[in-house]
PDB file of C-alpha atoms in Angstrom:
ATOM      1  CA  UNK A  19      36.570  31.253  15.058  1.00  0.00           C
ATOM      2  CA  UNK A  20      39.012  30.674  17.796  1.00  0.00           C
ATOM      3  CA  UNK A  21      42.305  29.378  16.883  1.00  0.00           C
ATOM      4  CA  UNK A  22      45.271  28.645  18.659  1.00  0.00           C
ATOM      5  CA  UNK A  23      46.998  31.611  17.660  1.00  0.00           C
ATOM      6  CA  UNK A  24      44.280  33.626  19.129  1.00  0.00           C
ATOM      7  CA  UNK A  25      44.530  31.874  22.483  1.00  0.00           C
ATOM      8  CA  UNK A  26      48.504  31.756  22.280  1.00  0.00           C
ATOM      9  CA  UNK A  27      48.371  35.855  22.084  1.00  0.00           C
ATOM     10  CA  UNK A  28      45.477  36.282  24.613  1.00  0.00           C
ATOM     11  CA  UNK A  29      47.875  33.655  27.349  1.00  0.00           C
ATOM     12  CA  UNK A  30      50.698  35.716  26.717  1.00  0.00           C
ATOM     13  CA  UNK A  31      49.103  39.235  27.229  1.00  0.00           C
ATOM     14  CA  UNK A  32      47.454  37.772  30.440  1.00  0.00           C
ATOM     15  CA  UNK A  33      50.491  36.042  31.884  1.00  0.00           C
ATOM     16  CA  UNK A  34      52.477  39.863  31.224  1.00  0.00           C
ATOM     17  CA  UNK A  35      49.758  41.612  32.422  1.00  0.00           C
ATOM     18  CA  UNK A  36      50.050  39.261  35.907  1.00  0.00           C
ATOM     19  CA  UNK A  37      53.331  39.448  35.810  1.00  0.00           C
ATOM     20  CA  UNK A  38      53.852  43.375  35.927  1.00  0.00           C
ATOM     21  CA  UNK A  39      50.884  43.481  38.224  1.00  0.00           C
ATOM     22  CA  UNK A  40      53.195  41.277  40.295  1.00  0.00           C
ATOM     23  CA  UNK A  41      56.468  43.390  39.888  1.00  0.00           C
ATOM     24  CA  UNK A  42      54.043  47.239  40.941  1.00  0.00           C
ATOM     25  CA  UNK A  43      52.956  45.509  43.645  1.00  0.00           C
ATOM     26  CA  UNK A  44      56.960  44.548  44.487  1.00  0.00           C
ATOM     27  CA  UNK A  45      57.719  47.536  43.451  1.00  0.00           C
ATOM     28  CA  UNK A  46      54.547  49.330  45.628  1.00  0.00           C
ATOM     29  CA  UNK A  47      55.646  47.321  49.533  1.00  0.00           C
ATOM     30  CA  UNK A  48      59.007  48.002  48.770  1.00  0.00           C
ATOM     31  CA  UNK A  49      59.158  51.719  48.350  1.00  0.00           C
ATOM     32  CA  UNK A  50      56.311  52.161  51.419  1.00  0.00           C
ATOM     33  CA  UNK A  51      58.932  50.129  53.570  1.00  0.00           C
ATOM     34  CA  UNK A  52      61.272  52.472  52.674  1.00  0.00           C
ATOM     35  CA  UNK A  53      58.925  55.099  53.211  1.00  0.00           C
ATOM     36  CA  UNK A  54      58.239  54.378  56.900  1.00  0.00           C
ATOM     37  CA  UNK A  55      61.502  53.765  57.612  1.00  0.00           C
ATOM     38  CA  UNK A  56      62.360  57.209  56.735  1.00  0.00           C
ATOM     39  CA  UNK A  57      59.120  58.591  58.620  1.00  0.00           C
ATOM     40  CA  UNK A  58      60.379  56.469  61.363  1.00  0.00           C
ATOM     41  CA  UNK A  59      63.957  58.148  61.348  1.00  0.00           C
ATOM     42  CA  UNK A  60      62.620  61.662  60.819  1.00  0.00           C
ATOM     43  CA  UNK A  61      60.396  61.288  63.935  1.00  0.00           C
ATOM     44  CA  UNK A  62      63.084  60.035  65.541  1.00  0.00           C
ATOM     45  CA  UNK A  63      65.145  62.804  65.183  1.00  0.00           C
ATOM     46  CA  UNK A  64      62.220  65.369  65.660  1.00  0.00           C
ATOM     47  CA  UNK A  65      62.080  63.290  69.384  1.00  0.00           C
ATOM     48  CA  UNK A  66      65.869  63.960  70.394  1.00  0.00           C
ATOM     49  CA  UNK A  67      65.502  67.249  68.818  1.00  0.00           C
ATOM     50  CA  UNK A  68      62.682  67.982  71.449  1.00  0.00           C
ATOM     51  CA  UNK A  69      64.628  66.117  74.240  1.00  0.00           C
ATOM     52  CA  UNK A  70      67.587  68.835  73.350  1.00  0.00           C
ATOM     53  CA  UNK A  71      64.945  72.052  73.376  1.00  0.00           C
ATOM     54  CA  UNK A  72      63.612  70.541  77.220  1.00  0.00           C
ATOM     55  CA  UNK A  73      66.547  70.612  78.331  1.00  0.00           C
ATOM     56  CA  UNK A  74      67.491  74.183  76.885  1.00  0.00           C
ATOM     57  CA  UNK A  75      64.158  75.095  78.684  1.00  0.00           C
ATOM     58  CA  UNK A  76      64.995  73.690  82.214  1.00  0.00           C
ATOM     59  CA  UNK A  77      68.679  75.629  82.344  1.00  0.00           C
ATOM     60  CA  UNK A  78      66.956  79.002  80.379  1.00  0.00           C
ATOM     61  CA  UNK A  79      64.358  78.666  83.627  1.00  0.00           C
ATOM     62  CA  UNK A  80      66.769  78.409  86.097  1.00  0.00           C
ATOM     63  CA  UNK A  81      68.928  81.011  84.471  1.00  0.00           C
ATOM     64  CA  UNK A  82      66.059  83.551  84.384  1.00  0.00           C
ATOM     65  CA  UNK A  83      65.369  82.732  88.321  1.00  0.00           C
ATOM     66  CA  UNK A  84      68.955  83.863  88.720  1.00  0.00           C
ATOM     67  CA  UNK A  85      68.712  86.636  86.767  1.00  0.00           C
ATOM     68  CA  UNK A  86      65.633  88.076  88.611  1.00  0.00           C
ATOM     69  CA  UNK A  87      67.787  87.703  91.922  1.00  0.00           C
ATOM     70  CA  UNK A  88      70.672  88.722  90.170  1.00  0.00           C
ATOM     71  CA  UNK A  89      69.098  91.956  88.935  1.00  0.00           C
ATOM     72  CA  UNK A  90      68.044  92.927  92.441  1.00  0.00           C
ATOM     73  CA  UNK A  91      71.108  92.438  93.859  1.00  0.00           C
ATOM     74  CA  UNK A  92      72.528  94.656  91.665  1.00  0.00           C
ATOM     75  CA  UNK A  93      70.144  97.859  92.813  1.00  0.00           C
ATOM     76  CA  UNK A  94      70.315  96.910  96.386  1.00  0.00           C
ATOM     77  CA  UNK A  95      74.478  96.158  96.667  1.00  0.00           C
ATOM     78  CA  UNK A  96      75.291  96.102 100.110  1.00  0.00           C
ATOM     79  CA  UNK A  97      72.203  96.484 101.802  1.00  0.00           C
ATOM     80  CA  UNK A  98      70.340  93.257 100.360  1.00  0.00           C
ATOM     81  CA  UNK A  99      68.481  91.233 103.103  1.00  0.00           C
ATOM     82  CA  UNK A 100      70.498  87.827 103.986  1.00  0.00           C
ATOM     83  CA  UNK A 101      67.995  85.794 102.888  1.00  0.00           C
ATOM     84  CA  UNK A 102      67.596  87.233  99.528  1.00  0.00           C
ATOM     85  CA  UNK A 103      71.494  86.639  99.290  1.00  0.00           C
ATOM     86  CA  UNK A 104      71.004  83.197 100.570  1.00  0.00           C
ATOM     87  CA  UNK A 105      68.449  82.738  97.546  1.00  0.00           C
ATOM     88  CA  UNK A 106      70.866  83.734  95.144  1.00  0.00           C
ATOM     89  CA  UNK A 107      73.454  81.283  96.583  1.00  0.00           C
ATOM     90  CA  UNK A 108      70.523  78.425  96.182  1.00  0.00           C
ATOM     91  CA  UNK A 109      69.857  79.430  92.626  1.00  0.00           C
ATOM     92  CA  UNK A 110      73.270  79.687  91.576  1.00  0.00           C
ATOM     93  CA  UNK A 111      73.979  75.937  93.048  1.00  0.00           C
ATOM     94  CA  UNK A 112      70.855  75.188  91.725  1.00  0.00           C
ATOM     95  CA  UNK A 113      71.743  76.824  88.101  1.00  0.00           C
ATOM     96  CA  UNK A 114      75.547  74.893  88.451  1.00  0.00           C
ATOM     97  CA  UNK A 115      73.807  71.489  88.990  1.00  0.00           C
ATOM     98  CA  UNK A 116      70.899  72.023  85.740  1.00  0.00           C
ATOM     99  CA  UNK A 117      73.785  72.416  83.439  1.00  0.00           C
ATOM    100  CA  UNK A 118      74.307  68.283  83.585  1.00  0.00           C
ATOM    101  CA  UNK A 119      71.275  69.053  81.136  1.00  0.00           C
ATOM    102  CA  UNK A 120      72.925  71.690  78.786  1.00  0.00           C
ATOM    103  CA  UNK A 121      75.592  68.865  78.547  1.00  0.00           C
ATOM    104  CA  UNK A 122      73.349  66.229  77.440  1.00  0.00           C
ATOM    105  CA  UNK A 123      71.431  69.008  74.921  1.00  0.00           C
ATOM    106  CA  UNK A 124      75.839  69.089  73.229  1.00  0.00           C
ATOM    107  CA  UNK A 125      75.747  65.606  73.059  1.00  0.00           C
ATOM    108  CA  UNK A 126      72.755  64.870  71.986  1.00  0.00           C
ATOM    109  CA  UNK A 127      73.188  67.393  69.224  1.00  0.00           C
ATOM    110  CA  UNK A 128      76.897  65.948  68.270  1.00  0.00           C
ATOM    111  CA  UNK A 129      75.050  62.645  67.961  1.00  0.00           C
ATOM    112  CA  UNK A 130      72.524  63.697  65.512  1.00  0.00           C
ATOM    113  CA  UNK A 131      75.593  65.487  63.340  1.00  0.00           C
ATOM    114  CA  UNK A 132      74.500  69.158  64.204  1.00  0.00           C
ATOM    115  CA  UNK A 133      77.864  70.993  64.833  1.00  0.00           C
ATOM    116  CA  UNK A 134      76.598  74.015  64.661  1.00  0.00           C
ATOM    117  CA  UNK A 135      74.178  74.135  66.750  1.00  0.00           C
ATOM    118  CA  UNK A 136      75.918  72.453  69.547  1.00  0.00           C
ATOM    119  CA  UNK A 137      78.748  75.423  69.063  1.00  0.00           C
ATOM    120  CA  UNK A 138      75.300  77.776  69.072  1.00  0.00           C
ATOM    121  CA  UNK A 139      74.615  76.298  72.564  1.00  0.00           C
ATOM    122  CA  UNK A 140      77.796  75.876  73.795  1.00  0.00           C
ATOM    123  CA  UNK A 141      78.432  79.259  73.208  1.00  0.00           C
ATOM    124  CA  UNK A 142      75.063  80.410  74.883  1.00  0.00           C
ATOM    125  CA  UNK A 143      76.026  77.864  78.387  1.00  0.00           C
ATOM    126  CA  UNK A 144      79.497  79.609  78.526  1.00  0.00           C
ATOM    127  CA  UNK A 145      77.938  83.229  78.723  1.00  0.00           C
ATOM    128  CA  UNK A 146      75.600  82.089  81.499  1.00  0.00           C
ATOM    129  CA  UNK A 147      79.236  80.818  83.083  1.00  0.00           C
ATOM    130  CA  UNK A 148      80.432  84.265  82.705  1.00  0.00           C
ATOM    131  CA  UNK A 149      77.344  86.201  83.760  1.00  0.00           C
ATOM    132  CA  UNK A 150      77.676  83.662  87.464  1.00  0.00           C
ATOM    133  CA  UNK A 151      81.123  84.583  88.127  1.00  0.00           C
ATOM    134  CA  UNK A 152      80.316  87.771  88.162  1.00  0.00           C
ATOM    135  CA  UNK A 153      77.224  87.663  90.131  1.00  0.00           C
ATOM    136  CA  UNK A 154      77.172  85.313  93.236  1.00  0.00           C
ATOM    137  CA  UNK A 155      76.235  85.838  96.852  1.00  0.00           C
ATOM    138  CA  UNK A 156      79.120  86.308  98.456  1.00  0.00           C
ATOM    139  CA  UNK A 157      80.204  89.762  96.233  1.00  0.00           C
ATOM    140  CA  UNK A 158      79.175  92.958  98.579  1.00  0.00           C
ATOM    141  CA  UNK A 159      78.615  95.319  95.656  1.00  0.00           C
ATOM    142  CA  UNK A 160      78.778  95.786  92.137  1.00  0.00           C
ATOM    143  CA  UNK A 161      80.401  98.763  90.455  1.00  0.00           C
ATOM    144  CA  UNK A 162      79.205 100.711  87.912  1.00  0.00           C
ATOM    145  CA  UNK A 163      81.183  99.244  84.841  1.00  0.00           C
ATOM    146  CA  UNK A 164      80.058  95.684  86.385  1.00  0.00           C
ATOM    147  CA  UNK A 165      76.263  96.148  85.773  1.00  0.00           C
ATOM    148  CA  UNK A 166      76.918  97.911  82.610  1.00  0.00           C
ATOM    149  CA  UNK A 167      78.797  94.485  81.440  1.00  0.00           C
ATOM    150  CA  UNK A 168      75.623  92.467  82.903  1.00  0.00           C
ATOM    151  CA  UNK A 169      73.404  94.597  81.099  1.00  0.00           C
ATOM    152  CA  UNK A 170      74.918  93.640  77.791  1.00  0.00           C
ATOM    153  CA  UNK A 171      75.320  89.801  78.537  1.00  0.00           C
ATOM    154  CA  UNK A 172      71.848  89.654  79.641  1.00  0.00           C
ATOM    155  CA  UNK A 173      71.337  90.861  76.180  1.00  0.00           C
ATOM    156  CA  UNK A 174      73.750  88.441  74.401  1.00  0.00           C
ATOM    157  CA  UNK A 175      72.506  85.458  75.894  1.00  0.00           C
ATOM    158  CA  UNK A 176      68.810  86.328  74.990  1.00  0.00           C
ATOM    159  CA  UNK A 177      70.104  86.835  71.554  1.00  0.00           C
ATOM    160  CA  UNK A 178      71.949  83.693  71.418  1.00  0.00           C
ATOM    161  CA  UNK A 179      69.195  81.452  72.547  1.00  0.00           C
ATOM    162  CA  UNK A 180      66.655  83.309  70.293  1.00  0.00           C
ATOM    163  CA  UNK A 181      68.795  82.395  67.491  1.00  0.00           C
ATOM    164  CA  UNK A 182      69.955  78.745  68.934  1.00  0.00           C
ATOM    165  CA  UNK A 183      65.937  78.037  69.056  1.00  0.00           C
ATOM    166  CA  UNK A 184      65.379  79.518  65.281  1.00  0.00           C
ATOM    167  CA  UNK A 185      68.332  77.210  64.098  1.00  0.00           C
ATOM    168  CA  UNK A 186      67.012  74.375  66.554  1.00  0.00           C
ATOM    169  CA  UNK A 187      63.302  74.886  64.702  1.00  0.00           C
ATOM    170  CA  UNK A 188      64.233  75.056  60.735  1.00  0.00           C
ATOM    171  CA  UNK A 189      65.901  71.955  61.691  1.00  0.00           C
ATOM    172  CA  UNK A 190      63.327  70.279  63.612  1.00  0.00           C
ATOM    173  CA  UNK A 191      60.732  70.682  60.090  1.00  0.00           C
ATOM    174  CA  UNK A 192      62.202  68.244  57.744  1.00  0.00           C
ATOM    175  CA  UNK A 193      62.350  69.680  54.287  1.00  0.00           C
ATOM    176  CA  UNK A 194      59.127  68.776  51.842  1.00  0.00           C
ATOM    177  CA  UNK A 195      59.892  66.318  49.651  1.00  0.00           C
ATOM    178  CA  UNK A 196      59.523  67.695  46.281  1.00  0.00           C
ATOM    179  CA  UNK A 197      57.498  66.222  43.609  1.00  0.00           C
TER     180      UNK A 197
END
């Protein structure tokens, strides 16, 4: 038989059992909104750190158009045609104005708290600086010890954008959240 006792107990079990149904399913929308939220910010980031890695891209292409002209300049000297001489004047304009986008790479790096990659790149823009002053148009020949020197910054600065672009990518995967 069914007394009141019975019906007491079986109220109370049901009203807890609604009630923590109520407080996991709280407990469930809260921690998905948190959940996109951080998807949201870690896509986010992955976007400006793709934004940063174009505009590495567009200076690195200009940069290796100079370098091409650069590098035949530096086996013909003096007897380069004008108009390849005229190229490597428009390249090297053309390489001064791109660097608005190295720039904006910096900041947007600062923004997003990476120091040390925005050193990394800042690093790698001011050896492209370096490699231009010693290579423009207007220079009749290069001696010796000065295509030695471009040899090796040719090779530092595709060191230092390999490694810029290894940094850029282990921070571009966010870290698995462990379980």
């Amino acid at each position: 038989m069914v007394t009141l006792e019975i019906i007491d107990a079986g109220v109370k079990i049901a009203a807890g059992m609604l009630l923590s149904g109520l407080a996991f399913l709280y407990y469930l929308r809260r921690h998905q909104s948190l959940d996109s939220r951080a998807e949201a910010e870690i896509r986010r980031r992955r976007e400006l750190f793709e934004l940063v890695a174009g505009n590495v891209g567009r200076v690195h292409y200009v940069y290796q158009q100079y370098l091409a002209l650069a590098t035949e300049f530096t086996r013909y000297g003096q007897h380069w045609p004008k108009p390849r001489r005229d190229e490597l004047a428009r390249v090297g304009d053309e390489l001064a104005s791109v660097f608005h986008a190295l720039t904006e790479a910096e900041s947007t790096l600062l923004l997003l708290g990476e120091k040390r990659l925005e050193r990394s790149l800042r690093i790698y823009g001011a050896k492209i600086v370096m490699l231009r002053r010693q290579i423009y148009a207007e220079k009749q020949q290069l001696s010796g010890e000065e295509i030695h020197l471009l040899d090796d910054v040719k090779k530092e600065i595709s060191q230092l954008k390999e490694s810029f672009f290894d940094a850029l990518s282990v921070r571009y995967m966010p870290k698995k959240a462990s379980h």
